[in-house]
PDB file of C-alpha atoms in Angstrom:
ATOM      1  CA  MET A  17      99.350 120.560  43.245  1.00  0.00           C
ATOM      2  CA  VAL A  18     102.020 119.938  45.863  1.00  0.00           C
ATOM      3  CA  ALA A  19     104.528 122.625  46.802  1.00  0.00           C
ATOM      4  CA  ALA A  20     107.434 120.888  45.038  1.00  0.00           C
ATOM      5  CA  ASP A  21     105.441 120.763  41.783  1.00  0.00           C
ATOM      6  CA  ARG A  22     104.582 124.451  42.116  1.00  0.00           C
ATOM      7  CA  ARG A  23     108.247 125.319  42.626  1.00  0.00           C
ATOM      8  CA  ARG A  24     109.262 123.281  39.568  1.00  0.00           C
ATOM      9  CA  LEU A  25     106.554 124.905  37.461  1.00  0.00           C
ATOM     10  CA  PHE A  26     107.600 128.390  38.604  1.00  0.00           C
ATOM     11  CA  LEU A  27     111.246 127.637  37.806  1.00  0.00           C
ATOM     12  CA  LEU A  28     110.279 126.370  34.357  1.00  0.00           C
ATOM     13  CA  ALA A  29     108.216 129.503  33.696  1.00  0.00           C
ATOM     14  CA  ALA A  30     111.035 131.720  34.926  1.00  0.00           C
ATOM     15  CA  LEU A  31     113.503 130.013  32.588  1.00  0.00           C
ATOM     16  CA  PHE A  32     110.968 130.117  29.746  1.00  0.00           C
ATOM     17  CA  SER A  33     110.230 133.816  30.282  1.00  0.00           C
ATOM     18  CA  ALA A  34     113.908 134.690  30.562  1.00  0.00           C
ATOM     19  CA  ALA A  35     114.597 132.847  27.310  1.00  0.00           C
ATOM     20  CA  LEU A  36     111.824 134.730  25.527  1.00  0.00           C
ATOM     21  CA  GLY A  37     113.002 138.044  26.907  1.00  0.00           C
ATOM     22  CA  ALA A  38     116.583 137.419  25.819  1.00  0.00           C
ATOM     23  CA  ALA A  39     115.540 136.857  22.231  1.00  0.00           C
ATOM     24  CA  GLY A  40     114.692 140.449  21.451  1.00  0.00           C
ATOM     25  CA  ALA A  41     117.284 142.181  23.594  1.00  0.00           C
ATOM     26  CA  ALA A  42     120.763 143.301  22.610  1.00  0.00           C
ATOM     27  CA  GLY A  43     121.970 143.031  26.203  1.00  0.00           C
ATOM     28  CA  PRO A  44     120.918 141.003  29.220  1.00  0.00           C
ATOM     29  CA  ALA A  45     117.165 140.683  29.505  1.00  0.00           C
ATOM     30  CA  ALA A  46     115.364 141.743  32.641  1.00  0.00           C
ATOM     31  CA  PHE A  47     113.138 139.167  34.267  1.00  0.00           C
ATOM     32  CA  ASP A  48     109.476 139.941  33.614  1.00  0.00           C
ATOM     33  CA  GLY A  49     107.477 138.610  36.557  1.00  0.00           C
ATOM     34  CA  THR A  50     104.158 139.539  34.957  1.00  0.00           C
ATOM     35  CA  ARG A  51     105.071 137.558  31.860  1.00  0.00           C
ATOM     36  CA  ALA A  52     106.233 134.589  33.962  1.00  0.00           C
ATOM     37  CA  LEU A  53     102.936 134.574  35.871  1.00  0.00           C
ATOM     38  CA  ARG A  54     100.956 134.738  32.615  1.00  0.00           C
ATOM     39  CA  ASP A  55     102.895 131.772  31.227  1.00  0.00           C
ATOM     40  CA  ILE A  56     102.357 129.801  34.453  1.00  0.00           C
ATOM     41  CA  GLU A  57      98.625 130.541  34.403  1.00  0.00           C
ATOM     42  CA  ARG A  58      98.337 129.348  30.803  1.00  0.00           C
ATOM     43  CA  LEU A  59     100.222 126.124  31.523  1.00  0.00           C
ATOM     44  CA  VAL A  60      98.236 125.435  34.705  1.00  0.00           C
ATOM     45  CA  ALA A  61      94.966 126.065  32.830  1.00  0.00           C
ATOM     46  CA  ILE A  62      95.834 123.169  30.519  1.00  0.00           C
ATOM     47  CA  GLY A  63      95.602 120.885  33.543  1.00  0.00           C
ATOM     48  CA  PRO A  64      97.672 117.803  34.363  1.00  0.00           C
ATOM     49  CA  ARG A  65     100.145 116.957  31.607  1.00  0.00           C
ATOM     50  CA  PRO A  66     101.140 113.305  32.029  1.00  0.00           C
ATOM     51  CA  PRO A  67     103.618 111.920  29.484  1.00  0.00           C
ATOM     52  CA  GLY A  68     101.991 111.007  26.186  1.00  0.00           C
ATOM     53  CA  SER A  69      98.791 112.986  26.850  1.00  0.00           C
ATOM     54  CA  ALA A  70      96.940 115.434  24.607  1.00  0.00           C
ATOM     55  CA  ALA A  71      97.307 118.048  27.372  1.00  0.00           C
ATOM     56  CA  LEU A  72     101.083 117.679  27.238  1.00  0.00           C
ATOM     57  CA  ALA A  73     100.980 118.168  23.460  1.00  0.00           C
ATOM     58  CA  ARG A  74      98.948 121.388  23.976  1.00  0.00           C
ATOM     59  CA  ALA A  75     101.490 122.694  26.507  1.00  0.00           C
ATOM     60  CA  ARG A  76     104.330 121.872  24.126  1.00  0.00           C
ATOM     61  CA  ALA A  77     102.567 123.645  21.244  1.00  0.00           C
ATOM     62  CA  TYR A  78     102.031 126.711  23.456  1.00  0.00           C
ATOM     63  CA  PHE A  79     105.621 127.203  24.502  1.00  0.00           C
ATOM     64  CA  GLU A  80     107.046 126.198  21.116  1.00  0.00           C
ATOM     65  CA  GLY A  81     104.858 128.890  19.535  1.00  0.00           C
ATOM     66  CA  GLU A  82     105.986 131.465  22.070  1.00  0.00           C
ATOM     67  CA  LEU A  83     109.648 130.596  21.515  1.00  0.00           C
ATOM     68  CA  ARG A  84     109.282 130.747  17.716  1.00  0.00           C
ATOM     69  CA  ALA A  85     107.481 134.096  17.954  1.00  0.00           C
ATOM     70  CA  ALA A  86     110.455 135.410  19.938  1.00  0.00           C
ATOM     71  CA  GLY A  87     112.866 134.304  17.222  1.00  0.00           C
ATOM     72  CA  TRP A  88     114.186 131.008  18.612  1.00  0.00           C
ATOM     73  CA  ARG A  89     114.878 128.036  16.331  1.00  0.00           C
ATOM     74  CA  VAL A  90     112.762 125.240  17.777  1.00  0.00           C
ATOM     75  CA  ARG A  91     112.837 121.559  16.974  1.00  0.00           C
ATOM     76  CA  GLU A  92     111.382 118.445  18.524  1.00  0.00           C
ATOM     77  CA  GLN A  93     113.276 115.291  19.429  1.00  0.00           C
ATOM     78  CA  PRO A  94     110.701 112.487  19.727  1.00  0.00           C
ATOM     79  CA  PHE A  95     111.617 109.235  21.438  1.00  0.00           C
ATOM     80  CA  THR A  96     109.961 106.301  23.141  1.00  0.00           C
ATOM     81  CA  ALA A  97     110.724 105.893  26.836  1.00  0.00           C
ATOM     82  CA  GLN A  98     110.495 102.533  28.539  1.00  0.00           C
ATOM     83  CA  THR A  99     108.533 103.251  31.728  1.00  0.00           C
ATOM     84  CA  PRO A 100     107.017 101.111  34.495  1.00  0.00           C
ATOM     85  CA  ASN A 101     103.708 101.669  32.653  1.00  0.00           C
ATOM     86  CA  GLY A 102     105.133 100.448  29.351  1.00  0.00           C
ATOM     87  CA  PRO A 103     106.553 102.368  26.407  1.00  0.00           C
ATOM     88  CA  ILE A 104     105.423 106.003  26.162  1.00  0.00           C
ATOM     89  CA  ARG A 105     106.118 108.401  23.311  1.00  0.00           C
ATOM     90  CA  MET A 106     107.832 111.519  24.629  1.00  0.00           C
ATOM     91  CA  VAL A 107     109.249 114.634  23.026  1.00  0.00           C
ATOM     92  CA  ASN A 108     112.225 116.767  23.982  1.00  0.00           C
ATOM     93  CA  VAL A 109     111.944 120.364  22.809  1.00  0.00           C
ATOM     94  CA  ILE A 110     115.193 121.990  21.749  1.00  0.00           C
ATOM     95  CA  ALA A 111     115.292 125.754  21.276  1.00  0.00           C
ATOM     96  CA  GLU A 112     118.433 127.377  19.921  1.00  0.00           C
ATOM     97  CA  TRP A 113     119.519 130.989  19.913  1.00  0.00           C
ATOM     98  CA  PRO A 114     122.705 131.509  17.921  1.00  0.00           C
ATOM     99  CA  GLY A 115     125.440 133.274  19.793  1.00  0.00           C
ATOM    100  CA  ARG A 116     128.761 134.792  18.883  1.00  0.00           C
ATOM    101  CA  ARG A 117     130.912 132.412  20.909  1.00  0.00           C
ATOM    102  CA  ALA A 118     131.711 128.740  20.621  1.00  0.00           C
ATOM    103  CA  GLU A 119     130.506 128.018  24.169  1.00  0.00           C
ATOM    104  CA  VAL A 120     127.090 126.482  24.657  1.00  0.00           C
ATOM    105  CA  LEU A 121     124.670 127.084  27.522  1.00  0.00           C
ATOM    106  CA  ALA A 122     122.015 124.438  28.042  1.00  0.00           C
ATOM    107  CA  VAL A 123     118.957 124.931  30.227  1.00  0.00           C
ATOM    108  CA  ALA A 124     116.726 121.914  30.746  1.00  0.00           C
ATOM    109  CA  GLY A 125     113.439 121.303  32.500  1.00  0.00           C
ATOM    110  CA  HIS A 126     110.328 119.170  32.478  1.00  0.00           C
ATOM    111  CA  TYR A 127     107.025 120.409  31.103  1.00  0.00           C
ATOM    112  CA  ASP A 128     105.083 117.269  32.005  1.00  0.00           C
ATOM    113  CA  THR A 129     103.425 116.587  35.330  1.00  0.00           C
ATOM    114  CA  LYS A 130     103.490 113.498  37.471  1.00  0.00           C
ATOM    115  CA  VAL A 131     100.088 112.612  38.878  1.00  0.00           C
TER     116      VAL A 131
END
């Protein structure tokens, strides 16, 4: 895995872990580095996750389950992307945590890998 991919994966895990931590807390959640590392290790153990692959579906199921367990409302947004390799079925994952204000905060990231 190249350094840029490692950085992206760490950022995704950090965002993922922060989101899970925020779910059960009344105030701001503290970052849990141990939890972030555990999540990274589980995602890396799945192996490469190219778009449309069974491995990508396993990664998606893992973090959707973790988000649901933490109380997030999770839904999938399937679509077909036109790629240089032809059409590929992809899935956006949308997790919502209701707030008390009208403002919306969106955090986005990739959970697939490019090989």
